[in-house]
XYZ file of C-alpha atoms in Angstrom:
412
model
C 44.424 -6.700 -92.923
C 41.611 -7.532 -90.541
C 39.171 -10.344 -91.015
C 35.402 -10.071 -90.546
C 34.086 -11.848 -87.429
C 32.805 -15.303 -88.226
C 29.059 -15.897 -88.141
C 29.891 -18.891 -85.971
C 31.395 -16.759 -83.180
C 29.521 -17.577 -79.969
C 27.997 -14.914 -77.779
C 29.912 -14.200 -74.571
C 28.273 -15.796 -71.521
C 25.762 -13.593 -69.747
C 27.197 -11.802 -66.721
C 25.996 -13.294 -63.439
C 23.161 -11.453 -61.750
C 24.335 -9.033 -59.052
C 23.303 -10.159 -55.574
C 21.257 -7.706 -53.515
C 21.866 -7.643 -49.768
C 18.424 -7.161 -48.246
C 18.787 -5.985 -44.649
C 14.969 -5.931 -44.155
C 15.088 -2.998 -41.767
C 12.050 -1.572 -39.982
C 10.040 0.732 -42.239
C 7.882 3.667 -41.126
C 4.212 2.792 -40.532
C 2.771 1.231 -43.721
C 5.501 2.354 -46.127
C 6.161 -0.192 -48.850
C 9.643 -1.692 -49.008
C 11.556 0.365 -51.643
C 13.784 -2.576 -52.604
C 10.750 -4.739 -53.412
C 9.351 -1.991 -55.630
C 12.672 -1.509 -57.390
C 13.019 -5.233 -58.075
C 9.399 -5.581 -59.230
C 9.947 -2.927 -61.883
C 13.595 -3.439 -62.817
C 14.683 -6.971 -61.933
C 11.638 -9.148 -61.188
C 13.722 -12.334 -60.879
C 16.694 -11.357 -58.746
C 19.400 -12.721 -56.449
C 19.272 -11.796 -52.744
C 21.010 -12.295 -49.406
C 18.931 -11.978 -46.224
C 20.203 -11.142 -42.695
C 20.864 -14.755 -41.596
C 23.001 -17.334 -43.440
C 23.906 -14.561 -45.837
C 26.582 -16.720 -47.470
C 23.763 -18.737 -49.089
C 22.148 -16.742 -51.868
C 18.574 -17.208 -53.094
C 16.330 -16.125 -55.923
C 13.459 -13.705 -55.315
C 10.468 -13.417 -57.659
C 8.194 -10.379 -57.422
C 5.818 -10.358 -60.425
C 2.295 -11.699 -59.931
C 2.497 -14.450 -62.570
C 5.953 -15.594 -61.444
C 4.877 -15.673 -57.789
C 1.862 -17.802 -58.664
C 4.055 -20.169 -60.704
C 6.663 -20.689 -57.973
C 4.033 -21.181 -55.245
C 1.915 -23.707 -57.151
C 4.315 -25.663 -59.390
C 5.285 -29.033 -57.800
C 8.832 -28.552 -59.108
C 9.315 -26.107 -56.211
C 9.376 -27.866 -52.839
C 8.970 -26.795 -49.228
C 9.941 -30.246 -47.882
C 13.351 -29.986 -49.573
C 14.035 -26.938 -47.385
C 14.732 -29.277 -44.474
C 17.866 -30.516 -46.262
C 19.184 -27.119 -47.388
C 20.904 -24.167 -45.768
C 19.249 -21.042 -47.155
C 19.657 -17.340 -46.554
C 16.748 -16.337 -44.320
C 14.955 -13.742 -42.213
C 15.557 -15.166 -38.725
C 18.212 -17.156 -36.909
C 15.674 -19.692 -35.644
C 13.079 -21.977 -37.201
C 9.648 -20.399 -36.631
C 7.582 -23.435 -37.658
C 7.944 -27.025 -36.479
C 9.487 -29.478 -38.947
C 6.249 -31.474 -38.669
C 4.254 -28.413 -39.720
C 2.201 -27.733 -42.829
C 4.766 -25.075 -43.773
C 7.359 -27.699 -44.685
C 4.994 -30.165 -46.354
C 4.406 -30.838 -50.058
C 1.423 -32.658 -51.622
C 0.265 -35.366 -51.237
C 1.405 -35.332 -47.582
C 0.442 -31.659 -47.270
C -3.034 -32.457 -48.619
C -3.431 -35.186 -46.006
C -2.454 -32.788 -43.183
C -4.840 -30.059 -44.343
C -7.631 -32.582 -44.619
C -7.252 -33.244 -40.885
C -8.446 -29.707 -40.076
C -10.500 -28.458 -43.053
C -13.748 -29.448 -41.342
C -13.108 -26.642 -38.843
C -12.565 -23.995 -41.581
C -15.770 -24.231 -43.596
C -18.101 -21.321 -44.319
C -20.462 -22.860 -41.785
C -17.783 -22.717 -39.107
C -17.038 -19.064 -39.883
C -20.769 -18.329 -39.724
C -20.918 -20.002 -36.291
C -17.975 -17.970 -34.990
C -19.123 -14.561 -36.289
C -21.738 -13.832 -33.564
C -19.178 -14.910 -30.945
C -16.645 -12.490 -32.468
C -19.235 -9.700 -32.519
C -20.205 -10.309 -28.890
C -16.516 -10.294 -27.913
C -15.916 -7.027 -29.797
C -18.886 -5.382 -28.075
C -17.754 -6.565 -24.645
C -14.168 -5.429 -25.215
C -15.271 -1.983 -26.386
C -17.609 -1.623 -23.388
C -14.583 -2.234 -21.157
C -12.490 0.210 -23.194
C -15.079 2.953 -22.752
C -15.253 2.265 -19.013
C -11.454 2.672 -18.816
C -11.726 6.120 -20.430
C -10.075 8.114 -23.188
C -7.583 7.947 -24.786
C -7.481 4.181 -25.204
C -5.021 1.793 -26.823
C -6.902 -0.280 -29.402
C -4.076 -2.822 -29.474
C -4.628 -3.622 -25.804
C -8.402 -3.322 -25.783
C -9.444 -4.785 -29.157
C -6.868 -5.890 -31.739
C -4.947 -8.066 -29.277
C -7.721 -9.845 -27.378
C -10.321 -10.267 -30.153
C -8.296 -12.441 -32.612
C -6.962 -14.479 -29.683
C -10.539 -14.972 -28.467
C -11.716 -16.063 -31.934
C -8.897 -18.568 -32.414
C -9.538 -19.881 -28.891
C -13.245 -20.246 -29.772
C -12.177 -22.107 -32.910
C -9.847 -24.441 -31.026
C -12.117 -24.836 -28.001
C -9.702 -23.334 -25.458
C -11.568 -22.502 -22.246
C -11.812 -18.910 -21.009
C -9.667 -19.515 -17.923
C -6.644 -20.617 -20.004
C -6.606 -17.754 -22.480
C -4.597 -15.164 -20.537
C -1.740 -17.650 -20.232
C -1.538 -18.006 -24.031
C -1.713 -14.330 -24.953
C 1.984 -13.377 -25.198
C 3.394 -16.554 -26.748
C 2.630 -15.879 -30.455
C 4.563 -12.584 -30.370
C 7.681 -14.276 -28.998
C 7.611 -16.885 -31.747
C 6.857 -14.630 -34.718
C 9.657 -12.153 -34.127
C 13.202 -11.851 -35.353
C 14.060 -9.810 -32.225
C 14.006 -11.905 -28.995
C 16.101 -14.640 -30.602
C 15.929 -18.414 -30.571
C 15.788 -18.962 -26.801
C 12.629 -16.931 -26.176
C 10.984 -18.416 -29.255
C 11.951 -21.964 -28.244
C 10.591 -21.557 -24.702
C 7.277 -20.139 -25.950
C 6.905 -22.968 -28.478
C 7.576 -25.547 -25.756
C 4.864 -24.016 -23.554
C 2.300 -23.967 -26.369
C 3.249 -27.526 -27.367
C 2.665 -28.788 -23.814
C -0.650 -26.966 -23.550
C -2.001 -28.254 -26.894
C -0.908 -31.803 -26.043
C -3.007 -31.647 -22.850
C -5.968 -30.141 -24.726
C -5.970 -32.895 -27.379
C -5.801 -35.586 -24.671
C -8.816 -33.974 -23.028
C -10.744 -33.960 -26.350
C -9.894 -37.631 -26.881
C -11.712 -38.335 -23.622
C -14.495 -35.787 -24.218
C -15.137 -35.341 -27.995
C -16.445 -32.024 -29.349
C -16.895 -30.321 -32.725
C -14.303 -27.568 -32.159
C -10.907 -27.708 -33.890
C -9.254 -29.516 -30.976
C -12.008 -32.127 -31.215
C -11.541 -32.442 -34.998
C -7.787 -32.926 -34.504
C -8.261 -35.451 -31.693
C -10.596 -37.414 -33.985
C -8.068 -37.321 -36.867
C -5.383 -38.492 -34.446
C -7.538 -41.363 -33.152
C -8.326 -42.462 -36.732
C -4.638 -42.449 -37.689
C -4.882 -39.639 -40.279
C -2.208 -37.677 -38.386
C 0.258 -38.562 -35.640
C 0.627 -36.729 -32.310
C 3.399 -34.363 -33.498
C 1.413 -33.449 -36.607
C -1.798 -32.805 -34.653
C -0.035 -30.562 -32.136
C 1.883 -28.770 -34.895
C -1.326 -28.040 -36.818
C -3.042 -26.633 -33.721
C 0.016 -24.528 -32.834
C 0.287 -23.083 -36.340
C -3.367 -22.053 -36.303
C -3.180 -20.585 -32.805
C 0.026 -18.640 -33.445
C -0.682 -17.304 -36.926
C -4.393 -16.754 -36.294
C -3.860 -14.670 -33.170
C -0.773 -12.760 -34.300
C -1.451 -12.060 -37.969
C -5.074 -10.912 -37.574
C -4.162 -8.696 -34.629
C -1.604 -6.813 -36.660
C -3.366 -6.711 -39.989
C -6.686 -5.542 -38.538
C -4.791 -2.819 -36.642
C -3.056 -1.780 -39.876
C -6.483 -1.447 -41.497
C -7.792 0.767 -38.691
C -4.592 2.858 -38.695
C -5.003 3.428 -42.433
C -8.685 4.367 -42.096
C -7.880 6.810 -39.279
C -5.139 8.447 -41.353
C -7.326 8.466 -44.475
C -10.640 9.924 -43.224
C -11.970 9.957 -46.794
C -11.881 6.143 -46.802
C -13.522 5.869 -43.372
C -16.219 8.369 -44.400
C -17.056 6.340 -47.485
C -17.363 3.092 -45.506
C -19.664 4.752 -42.978
C -21.839 6.030 -45.841
C -21.768 2.725 -47.764
C -21.462 -0.113 -45.223
C -22.397 -2.633 -47.923
C -18.928 -1.980 -49.411
C -17.255 -3.492 -46.356
C -16.331 -6.986 -47.694
C -14.876 -5.484 -50.890
C -13.092 -2.764 -48.908
C -11.534 -5.276 -46.511
C -10.304 -7.282 -49.496
C -8.706 -4.181 -50.999
C -7.057 -3.334 -47.670
C -5.704 -6.900 -47.523
C -4.193 -6.379 -50.991
C -2.727 -2.934 -50.326
C -1.352 -3.220 -46.789
C 2.241 -4.521 -46.622
C 1.410 -6.875 -43.782
C 4.832 -8.439 -43.300
C 8.513 -7.567 -43.307
C 10.623 -9.192 -45.989
C 9.436 -12.584 -47.207
C 8.153 -15.867 -45.788
C 9.582 -19.339 -46.341
C 11.275 -20.103 -49.675
C 11.029 -23.222 -51.824
C 13.755 -25.383 -53.364
C 13.747 -26.074 -57.108
C 13.632 -29.836 -57.711
C 14.502 -29.413 -61.403
C 15.784 -26.716 -63.731
C 12.854 -24.351 -64.293
C 12.618 -21.152 -66.302
C 10.808 -18.388 -64.409
C 10.291 -14.959 -65.925
C 12.954 -15.642 -68.551
C 15.534 -16.702 -65.960
C 16.749 -20.285 -65.547
C 16.576 -21.443 -61.932
C 18.694 -24.529 -61.349
C 17.707 -27.627 -59.381
C 18.701 -27.225 -55.722
C 18.461 -23.426 -55.687
C 16.239 -21.612 -53.172
C 13.465 -19.316 -54.445
C 11.525 -16.750 -52.435
C 8.203 -15.385 -53.702
C 6.969 -11.969 -52.560
C 3.188 -11.836 -52.229
C 3.506 -8.173 -51.244
C 5.212 -7.240 -54.497
C 2.800 -9.385 -56.531
C -0.089 -7.395 -55.029
C 1.464 -4.213 -56.464
C 2.181 -5.577 -59.953
C 0.970 -2.905 -62.425
C 0.512 -5.555 -65.117
C -2.305 -7.022 -62.989
C -3.640 -4.200 -60.796
C -4.393 -0.825 -62.370
C -2.895 2.011 -60.310
C -1.667 -0.583 -57.766
C -0.446 1.866 -55.101
C -3.897 3.434 -54.709
C -6.452 2.109 -52.217
C -9.541 1.652 -54.397
C -12.676 0.250 -52.749
C -14.265 -0.115 -56.199
C -11.504 -2.432 -57.408
C -12.779 -5.695 -58.899
C -11.267 -8.389 -61.072
C -8.093 -10.330 -60.385
C -7.730 -11.466 -56.790
C -4.816 -10.551 -54.539
C -2.404 -13.127 -53.114
C -2.249 -11.880 -49.511
C -3.380 -15.313 -48.312
C -0.832 -17.071 -50.510
C -1.421 -19.245 -53.539
C -1.374 -22.921 -54.409
C -1.282 -25.707 -51.809
C -0.151 -23.313 -49.059
C -3.039 -20.865 -49.517
C -4.125 -19.868 -45.996
C -6.885 -22.075 -44.590
C -8.026 -19.269 -42.312
C -8.731 -16.751 -45.099
C -12.515 -16.712 -44.514
C -12.039 -16.438 -40.770
C -9.531 -13.574 -41.145
C -11.871 -11.634 -43.430
C -14.736 -12.135 -40.969
C -12.705 -10.859 -37.999
C -11.488 -7.811 -39.935
C -15.052 -7.016 -41.026
C -16.313 -7.272 -37.432
C -13.539 -5.010 -36.109
C -13.790 -2.339 -38.820
C -17.592 -2.214 -39.013
C -18.017 -2.110 -35.219
C -15.525 0.713 -34.741
C -16.941 2.829 -37.592
C -20.561 2.369 -36.517
C -19.987 2.763 -32.791
C -17.660 5.778 -32.908
C -18.598 8.400 -35.544
C -15.824 10.664 -34.197
C -13.131 7.978 -33.823
C -9.669 9.449 -34.384
C -6.047 9.002 -33.409
C -5.165 10.493 -30.033
C -1.941 11.938 -31.472
C -0.168 12.500 -34.765
C -0.042 9.595 -37.266
C 3.762 9.733 -37.369
C 3.919 9.269 -33.586
C 2.140 5.880 -33.624
C 4.861 3.358 -32.664
C 5.115 0.293 -34.871
C 6.657 -3.020 -33.876
C 10.370 -3.466 -34.365
C 11.952 -6.601 -35.838
C 8.617 -8.371 -36.242
C 8.004 -10.748 -39.132
C 4.462 -9.362 -39.273
C 4.101 -5.565 -39.345
C 1.699 -3.629 -37.173
C 1.321 -0.906 -34.531
C 2.760 -1.580 -31.083
C 0.214 0.854 -29.649
C -2.760 2.516 -31.320
C -4.152 5.218 -29.045
C -7.492 6.672 -30.101
C -10.180 8.969 -28.788
C -13.809 9.409 -29.822
């Protein structure tokens, strides 16, 4: 005789989540990472191991609402990262420990305040004619050099570096020296030694620049930082770290993302044709390109849960690391209709390409402005602009944290 199971019988414990090993290998051109898509649709709160410190697992959230929660809720901390070993993308620390990247409010708020004066709409307005003049000058030189021409060398590389140097107040004669350092730092390829040497060189240069501004005040970003330093709002390490972060990310990220935009427009002539016919669409189009383009490999820095928090129906325990994928959030079908289509008429909910919460990118306005200058100038100046070879032959960077073409040869 068998007895009926008791109503008091407890449910068996849920099986632990399987851990995904995410190799984060180079992907062709602007292909979206298939693992991110799979997780977004099938397991939006998942367990992962990245290439370095793979013995330490982490959570990864991919849905728009979950990404916004993790990146804005004070129960998830960047500062706590400094005391934890986490699975990660690179074998070296890209940002300084004194940097904004590892700060939480209210300290983070204090650091940002030291530089926000240099990132106002008025500042962007002041820099736009300088960016336009630089673009025109660079393209004049490109034409003089003849066809075909590498846009990475002639435009996408030098223009963002020039803009960030204008922002910081770095004189013309020093700019060539700085040009290669951001790439060495923001790469998983050259390894810690090359990254460390480049960071040391930039650190020494910025230290000298801030000392010069202390003696000769100005209203550029170096002057704003020197003033904050003199008034005791930031210390020397913090001031240098802030300047370095802006120089490195501003030059490197805009170079690659603007080049991705142009690559897409040259491989989608229907999109370029529409922008030429309706130039007033440009700001909206640039925003849509920022949403759609997978501008980085893998994920950025994680956060550490300071308490037990439920995210997307999954309990994340205090002390566990959580990564948030802005790329996946930008393709969430619950938020963006037909998310894998580039739609210049798209309106409504904003993308999270510049982050969310306290760590939302300060340079968002500046980045949009530079991308608008680059795209509008190329489309207007070269009605017949096209790739000099086949789209599949354009070489993209290998092992970079930020994705983008290594070369972009065009003719016109």
